[in-house]
Structure formats: structure tokens, C-alpha cells
Amino acid sequence: MDDLKYGVRDKRGDWKPNGRIEGAPLWNWPPRLPKILAWLPGYIWPWNAFHMATALIYWFYIVPGVETMKTISWGWALWLYAVNAATILVFYGIFELRYYIKRTQATRFKYNHKFPGDAPSDVFWFQSQNLDNFLRSFFITIPLWTVVEVVFLWCFANGYVPWVGWADHPVYLAALVLVAPAIHEVHFFFIHRLIHWGPLYRWIHSVHHNSINPSPWSSLSMHPVEGFLYHAVAFWHLVIPSNPIVALFQLHVAGFGAVNGHLGFDKLEVTDDKAVDSHAYAHYLHHKYFEVNYGGDGLIPLDRWFGTWHDGTREGEAMMDARFQKKKERMNAKAEANH
């Protein structure tokens, strides 16, 4: 595919899409039903449909029986970790192999023309972003994902929280499934803003932001505190009446869905004339500029409401620069006052 039909490439070789990042039309006023209906298929397919499919596979084929889950034991906990690690290895590994190792798409639709494997750096373990990100994912973050999973399954199995049945409340649970990605965005936005606060950023979040040019293995490369807080979004289903399948879906939106913002490509070519939108640009801009787009891609427009939205346009760039300038002036004024 010719990526220059969809965007532009600068002198360095970095590519960016034409147009602006559009948030969900749910928030437009006056509401436009045709636009909302046109947006819904892309909201469901392919990513959220995939996360629900994996949640169902887990529930029917992976998760142990209720009686087993009433008692936490190393056996079923390690089993879940093994499955989580294996599925991430396969799922993320497909993207890594195709687009970063074989480079079958070269740099078409790639935001940053460089590949992390070509740039050794002392900020990473063994000077390798790929190896650092891989090890942090599999030996820190995925174990913490599993801890969250074990805890909420144990709570449901023991009746510590309401277990809403599909037969009795299908409409409510279906609505909760549709809302789950919004729960993820709100949860992610606020914990993300928290760990961008100075001391917490240096101690915790800087680990993830070492990957300025992210790739699939960057998705779950986190400090342990961030890794736990990120996946703890599933604990909302211990607070609101829910079902373990919906909680698994919520967990998979976080765990499997993390790859979306770190693919590094705007479109993933599947044939010579067909491609899948990655929805990666909003979060790529966060990795590039650090202080924009703390949430997702605008399902819940918290970044707009808090003034940290960057839509990928020159206007978005100007707004960001103006905000940075005001921040610099405040810091300078504070420094002068202290003297």
C-alpha cells in the first residue's frame, strides 16, 4: 500500500496520518445518530470482539472450576500465569515477528522510521529495548496480571461479591460489556496522571517511558507498581454487580489491548490492498511528547476536558506548545520567588 495516500513523511522519514484523531461521536452535540451507528462497528470489531472471544475461551477452557477457585493454590495460579504468558507470547509475538523482525511492511505507516532493535541504549537492560521490554513483561507485569486474575476469581467463587447471572440479567451484562472499554479508559487516565507526578514518574513510570519509540514488547514493560495498578481495573467488577466473564473481558481489554497503543504503525497491512487500523496514534503521541493523551483514543474525552488532548494536527501541536510554555513560566516564577 502507498502510505503517502493516507499521510505524510518528514525529512527524517517519520510518518504521520492526514486529518485528526477523532474521538467517539457519543459526545458530539447535538447528537447525530447516523454517525454513532457508523462508529459502532469499529468500536466492536476487531479489537473488542477479540478481547471478548479470549475471555470466553478462558472461561470455558482455561479457568478452573468454582470449587477449585474457592481456595487459592499455586497449582491453578501458575496454570493461569502459564496461559497468560503463552497467549501474550503468541499474540504480541505475531506483531513483533511480522512487523519488527521480518519487517514485511518496512516503514510504511510507521510513525517513527527507526526500529528499536537498531538502537542500543544504556537505559535498557543489556542495552536492548526489545530484551528489556520482553523480560519486564514476562517476569514482572504478566505475573501481576495473574495476581489480579486469581484474586477476583477467588472472590467470585466464594460469593464475596455479587455474581450476576447471564440467564437472569442478559441485557444488563451486555450493557456492562459495552461499557467495559470506557471503564478501562477512565481507570487508565487517572492512574496514568497519578504516576506522571514528579516523584512517582521518576520512581515508577519512567520505566515504561524509556521506550520513546515503542514496539509490541513495550506494551507491558512496566514498573511493578504500574503493572499492578494497570491490571487492577478488573477489580471494578468486585465493586459493581458483575460476572466473572465480564471481569475477564475487562482484564483482557487491559492485558491484550495494551498492544494497540504500542504497535508503532498506524495501519497493519494484511494484504496488498487491505489494512487494519491500529488506533495507535494517540498513545504514540503520548510516548513522543510525554504530557499529552493520558487516556485512550477519546472514547471518554478526559484529555479534552482536562486540556491535555493532542489530535495529531498542527493545531494540537500549537495547543501543546502553549501549555508547555505556560508551565515553564510558572516554574520560572516559582524559582524566582524562592530566591
Coordinates of C-alpha atoms in Angstrom, one line a residue:
M1 CA 0.0 0.0 0.0
D2 CA 1.1 3.6 -0.6
D3 CA 1.1 5.2 2.8
L4 CA 1.5 8.7 1.3
K5 CA -2.1 8.4 0.2
Y6 CA -3.0 8.4 3.9
G7 CA -0.4 10.6 5.4
V8 CA 2.9 12.5 5.0
R9 CA 6.6 11.7 5.8
D10 CA 9.0 14.3 7.1
K11 CA 12.7 14.7 6.3
R12 CA 13.7 12.2 8.9
G13 CA 11.4 9.6 7.5
D14 CA 8.8 9.7 10.3
W15 CA 5.2 9.3 9.1
K16 CA 2.0 10.8 10.4
P17 CA -1.6 10.4 9.2
N18 CA -3.6 13.0 7.5
G19 CA -6.5 14.6 9.4
R20 CA -7.1 14.5 13.1
I21 CA -7.7 11.8 15.7
E22 CA -11.4 11.7 16.1
G23 CA -12.9 10.8 19.5
A24 CA -16.1 8.8 19.9
P25 CA -19.1 10.7 18.4
L26 CA -21.1 10.0 21.6
W27 CA -20.1 13.3 22.9
N28 CA -21.0 15.5 20.0
W29 CA -23.8 18.0 20.4
P30 CA -26.3 17.8 19.0
P31 CA -26.2 14.0 18.9
R32 CA -26.0 12.5 15.4
L33 CA -27.4 9.0 15.4
P34 CA -26.2 8.1 11.9
K35 CA -22.6 9.0 12.9
I36 CA -22.9 7.0 16.1
L37 CA -24.3 4.0 14.2
A38 CA -21.4 4.2 11.7
W39 CA -18.9 4.3 14.5
L40 CA -20.2 1.3 16.4
P41 CA -18.9 -1.5 14.2
G42 CA -15.3 -0.1 14.5
Y43 CA -15.8 0.1 18.3
I44 CA -16.7 -3.6 18.5
W45 CA -14.7 -5.1 15.6
P46 CA -12.0 -6.3 15.5
W47 CA -10.3 -5.4 18.9
N48 CA -13.1 -5.6 21.5
A49 CA -14.6 -8.6 19.7
F50 CA -11.2 -10.3 20.0
H51 CA -11.0 -9.5 23.8
M52 CA -14.4 -11.0 24.4
A53 CA -13.5 -14.1 22.4
T54 CA -10.4 -14.6 24.5
A55 CA -12.4 -14.1 27.7
L56 CA -14.9 -16.7 26.6
I57 CA -12.2 -19.2 25.7
Y58 CA -10.6 -18.6 29.1
W59 CA -13.8 -19.1 31.0
F60 CA -14.9 -22.3 29.2
Y61 CA -11.5 -23.9 28.6
I62 CA -8.8 -22.4 30.9
V63 CA -10.3 -21.1 34.2
P64 CA -10.6 -24.0 36.8
G65 CA -14.0 -24.9 38.3
V66 CA -15.6 -22.9 41.0
E67 CA -14.8 -25.4 43.8
T68 CA -11.1 -25.3 42.9
M69 CA -11.1 -21.5 42.8
K70 CA -12.5 -21.3 46.3
T71 CA -9.0 -22.0 47.7
I72 CA -6.1 -20.1 46.3
S73 CA -3.3 -22.5 45.5
W74 CA -0.1 -22.4 43.5
G75 CA -1.4 -25.1 41.1
W76 CA -4.2 -23.1 39.4
A77 CA -2.4 -19.8 39.9
L78 CA 0.7 -21.0 38.0
W79 CA -1.6 -22.6 35.4
L80 CA -3.2 -19.2 34.7
Y81 CA 0.2 -17.5 34.6
A82 CA 1.4 -20.1 32.1
V83 CA -1.6 -19.5 29.8
N84 CA -1.3 -15.7 30.1
A85 CA 2.3 -15.8 29.3
A86 CA 1.8 -18.2 26.4
T87 CA -1.0 -16.3 24.8
I88 CA 0.8 -13.0 25.1
L89 CA 3.9 -14.6 23.6
V90 CA 1.9 -15.7 20.6
F91 CA -0.4 -12.7 20.3
Y92 CA 2.2 -10.0 20.7
G93 CA 4.8 -12.2 19.1
I94 CA 2.9 -12.2 15.8
F95 CA 3.1 -8.5 15.6
E96 CA 6.8 -8.4 16.7
L97 CA 7.7 -11.1 14.2
R98 CA 5.8 -9.7 11.2
Y99 CA 6.4 -6.0 11.6
Y100 CA 9.7 -5.7 13.6
I101 CA 11.8 -8.8 12.9
K102 CA 10.8 -9.7 9.4
R103 CA 9.8 -6.1 8.7
T104 CA 7.4 -7.2 6.0
Q105 CA 5.8 -3.8 5.9
A106 CA 9.1 -2.0 6.1
T107 CA 8.4 1.6 7.4
R108 CA 5.0 2.0 5.6
F109 CA 2.6 3.7 8.1
K110 CA 5.3 3.6 10.8
Y111 CA 5.3 6.8 12.9
N112 CA 9.0 6.6 13.8
H113 CA 11.1 5.3 10.9
K114 CA 13.6 3.7 13.3
F115 CA 13.3 0.2 14.7
P116 CA 14.2 -0.2 18.4
G117 CA 16.4 -3.2 17.7
D118 CA 18.7 -1.0 15.7
A119 CA 19.3 1.5 18.6
P120 CA 21.2 0.1 21.7
S121 CA 20.8 2.2 24.8
D122 CA 22.1 2.2 28.4
V123 CA 18.6 2.9 29.8
F124 CA 17.6 -0.7 29.0
W125 CA 18.7 -4.0 30.5
F126 CA 21.5 -5.4 28.3
Q127 CA 21.3 -2.2 26.3
S128 CA 18.4 -3.7 24.3
Q129 CA 14.9 -2.2 24.3
N130 CA 13.5 -5.5 23.0
L131 CA 15.1 -7.7 25.5
D132 CA 14.4 -5.3 28.4
N133 CA 10.7 -4.9 27.5
F134 CA 10.3 -8.7 27.0
L135 CA 11.8 -9.6 30.3
R136 CA 9.9 -6.9 32.2
S137 CA 6.6 -8.1 30.6
F138 CA 7.0 -11.8 31.3
F139 CA 8.7 -11.7 34.7
I140 CA 7.0 -8.6 36.3
T141 CA 3.8 -7.5 34.6
I142 CA 2.2 -10.7 33.5
P143 CA 2.7 -12.3 37.0
L144 CA 0.9 -9.2 38.4
W145 CA -1.8 -9.6 35.8
T146 CA -2.2 -13.1 37.1
V147 CA -2.4 -12.0 40.7
V148 CA -5.3 -9.7 39.8
E149 CA -7.0 -12.5 37.9
V150 CA -6.6 -15.0 40.8
V151 CA -8.0 -12.6 43.3
F152 CA -11.1 -11.6 41.5
L153 CA -11.9 -15.2 40.5
W154 CA -11.4 -16.3 44.1
C155 CA -13.8 -13.5 45.3
F156 CA -16.5 -14.6 42.8
A157 CA -16.1 -18.3 43.7
N158 CA -16.5 -17.6 47.4
G159 CA -19.5 -15.4 47.0
Y160 CA -17.7 -12.4 48.4
V161 CA -19.2 -10.2 45.7
P162 CA -22.5 -10.4 43.7
W163 CA -22.3 -12.9 40.8
V164 CA -24.9 -11.7 38.3
G165 CA -26.1 -14.5 36.0
W166 CA -26.4 -14.2 32.3
A167 CA -29.7 -16.0 32.2
D168 CA -31.3 -13.6 34.7
H169 CA -29.8 -10.3 33.6
P170 CA -28.6 -10.6 29.9
V171 CA -29.3 -7.0 29.0
Y172 CA -27.5 -5.6 32.0
L173 CA -24.5 -7.7 31.5
A174 CA -24.4 -7.0 27.7
A175 CA -24.5 -3.3 28.5
L176 CA -21.7 -3.8 31.0
V177 CA -19.6 -5.4 28.3
L178 CA -20.2 -2.4 26.1
V179 CA -19.2 -0.1 28.9
A180 CA -16.1 -2.0 30.0
P181 CA -13.7 -0.3 27.5
A182 CA -14.9 3.1 28.9
I183 CA -14.2 1.8 32.4
H184 CA -10.7 1.0 31.2
E185 CA -10.1 4.5 29.8
V186 CA -11.3 6.2 32.9
H187 CA -9.2 4.0 35.2
F188 CA -6.2 4.2 32.9
F189 CA -6.4 8.0 32.7
F190 CA -6.4 8.7 36.4
I191 CA -3.7 6.2 37.4
H192 CA -1.7 7.4 34.4
R193 CA -2.0 11.1 35.5
L194 CA -1.0 10.0 39.1
I195 CA 2.2 8.3 38.0
H196 CA 3.2 11.3 35.9
W197 CA 3.5 13.3 39.0
G198 CA 7.2 14.1 39.5
P199 CA 8.4 11.7 42.2
L200 CA 6.1 8.9 41.1
Y201 CA 7.2 9.4 37.4
R202 CA 10.9 9.1 38.3
W203 CA 10.3 6.1 40.6
I204 CA 7.7 4.2 38.6
H205 CA 6.5 5.4 35.2
S206 CA 9.9 6.3 33.7
V207 CA 10.5 2.6 33.3
H208 CA 7.7 2.5 30.7
H209 CA 8.6 5.8 29.1
N210 CA 12.2 4.7 28.4
S211 CA 10.6 3.2 25.3
I212 CA 10.1 6.5 23.4
N213 CA 9.8 4.6 20.2
P214 CA 7.5 1.8 21.4
S215 CA 7.1 -1.7 19.9
P216 CA 4.8 -4.6 20.8
W217 CA 7.0 -5.8 23.7
S218 CA 6.9 -2.2 25.2
S219 CA 3.2 -2.7 25.9
L220 CA 3.5 -4.4 29.2
S221 CA 7.0 -3.2 30.1
M222 CA 6.3 -1.6 33.4
H223 CA 7.4 -1.0 37.0
P224 CA 5.7 -3.5 39.3
V225 CA 3.5 -0.7 40.9
E226 CA 2.3 0.4 37.5
G227 CA 1.8 -3.2 36.3
F228 CA -0.4 -4.0 39.3
L229 CA -2.4 -0.7 39.1
Y230 CA -2.9 -1.0 35.4
H231 CA -4.5 -4.5 35.6
A232 CA -6.4 -3.7 38.8
V233 CA -9.0 -2.2 36.5
A234 CA -10.7 -5.7 36.7
F235 CA -11.3 -5.0 40.5
W236 CA -14.1 -2.6 39.5
H237 CA -16.1 -5.7 38.9
L238 CA -15.8 -6.5 42.6
V239 CA -17.4 -3.1 43.3
I240 CA -20.2 -3.1 40.7
P241 CA -22.5 -6.1 40.3
S242 CA -20.9 -8.1 37.6
N243 CA -20.0 -11.6 36.3
P244 CA -16.5 -13.2 36.1
I245 CA -16.7 -13.4 32.3
V246 CA -17.2 -9.6 32.2
A247 CA -14.3 -9.2 34.6
L248 CA -12.1 -11.4 32.4
F249 CA -13.1 -9.3 29.4
Q250 CA -12.2 -6.2 31.4
L251 CA -8.8 -7.7 32.2
H252 CA -8.2 -8.7 28.6
V253 CA -9.0 -5.2 27.4
A254 CA -6.1 -4.1 29.5
G255 CA -3.7 -7.0 29.0
F256 CA -4.2 -7.9 25.4
G257 CA -5.4 -4.4 24.4
A258 CA -2.2 -2.8 25.7
V259 CA -0.5 -3.7 22.4
N260 CA -2.7 -1.4 20.4
G261 CA -1.1 1.8 21.6
H262 CA 2.4 0.4 21.1
L263 CA 2.4 -1.1 17.7
G264 CA 4.2 1.9 16.2
F265 CA 2.2 1.5 12.9
D266 CA -0.9 3.4 12.0
K267 CA -2.2 0.6 9.7
L268 CA -1.3 -3.0 9.7
E269 CA -1.2 -4.4 6.1
V270 CA -2.8 -7.8 5.8
T271 CA -2.9 -7.9 2.0
D272 CA -1.5 -5.7 -0.8
D273 CA -4.6 -3.5 -0.7
K274 CA -6.2 -4.1 2.8
A275 CA -5.1 -3.0 6.2
V276 CA -6.4 -2.9 9.8
D277 CA -6.4 0.4 11.7
S278 CA -4.2 0.0 14.8
H279 CA -5.7 3.0 16.8
A280 CA -2.1 3.5 18.0
Y281 CA -1.5 7.2 17.1
A282 CA -3.0 8.8 20.2
H283 CA -0.8 6.8 22.6
Y284 CA 2.2 7.0 20.3
L285 CA 1.9 10.8 20.7
H286 CA 2.0 10.3 24.5
H287 CA 5.2 8.4 24.2
K288 CA 6.6 11.1 21.9
Y289 CA 5.6 14.1 24.0
F290 CA 5.0 12.6 27.5
E291 CA 2.4 15.1 28.7
V292 CA -0.5 14.6 26.2
N293 CA -3.1 11.9 25.7
Y294 CA -3.1 10.3 29.1
G295 CA -6.2 8.3 28.3
G296 CA -7.1 6.3 25.3
D297 CA -8.1 7.5 21.8
G298 CA -11.1 9.6 23.0
L299 CA -13.8 7.1 23.9
I300 CA -14.2 9.1 27.1
P301 CA -12.8 12.6 26.3
L302 CA -11.0 13.1 29.6
D303 CA -7.9 14.6 27.9
R304 CA -10.1 17.1 26.1
W305 CA -11.8 18.0 29.4
F306 CA -8.5 18.4 31.2
G307 CA -6.8 20.2 28.4
T308 CA -4.2 17.5 27.5
W309 CA -5.6 16.3 24.2
H310 CA -3.3 16.2 21.1
D311 CA -5.3 15.3 18.0
G312 CA -2.2 14.9 15.8
T313 CA -2.7 18.2 13.9
R314 CA -0.7 21.4 13.9
E315 CA -3.4 23.0 16.0
G316 CA -2.9 20.2 18.5
E317 CA 0.8 20.9 18.4
A318 CA 0.3 24.6 19.0
M319 CA -2.0 24.0 22.0
M320 CA 0.6 21.6 23.5
D321 CA 3.4 24.1 23.0
A322 CA 1.3 26.9 24.6
R323 CA 0.6 24.7 27.6
F324 CA 4.3 23.8 27.9
Q325 CA 5.2 27.5 27.7
K326 CA 2.8 28.4 30.5
K327 CA 4.1 25.6 32.6
K328 CA 7.7 26.8 32.0
E329 CA 6.7 30.3 33.0
R330 CA 5.0 29.1 36.2
M331 CA 8.1 27.1 37.1
N332 CA 10.4 30.1 36.4
A333 CA 8.2 32.4 38.5
K334 CA 8.2 29.9 41.4
A335 CA 12.0 29.6 41.2
E336 CA 12.4 33.3 41.3
A337 CA 10.1 33.6 44.3
N338 CA 12.1 31.1 46.2
H339 CA 15.2 33.2 45.6

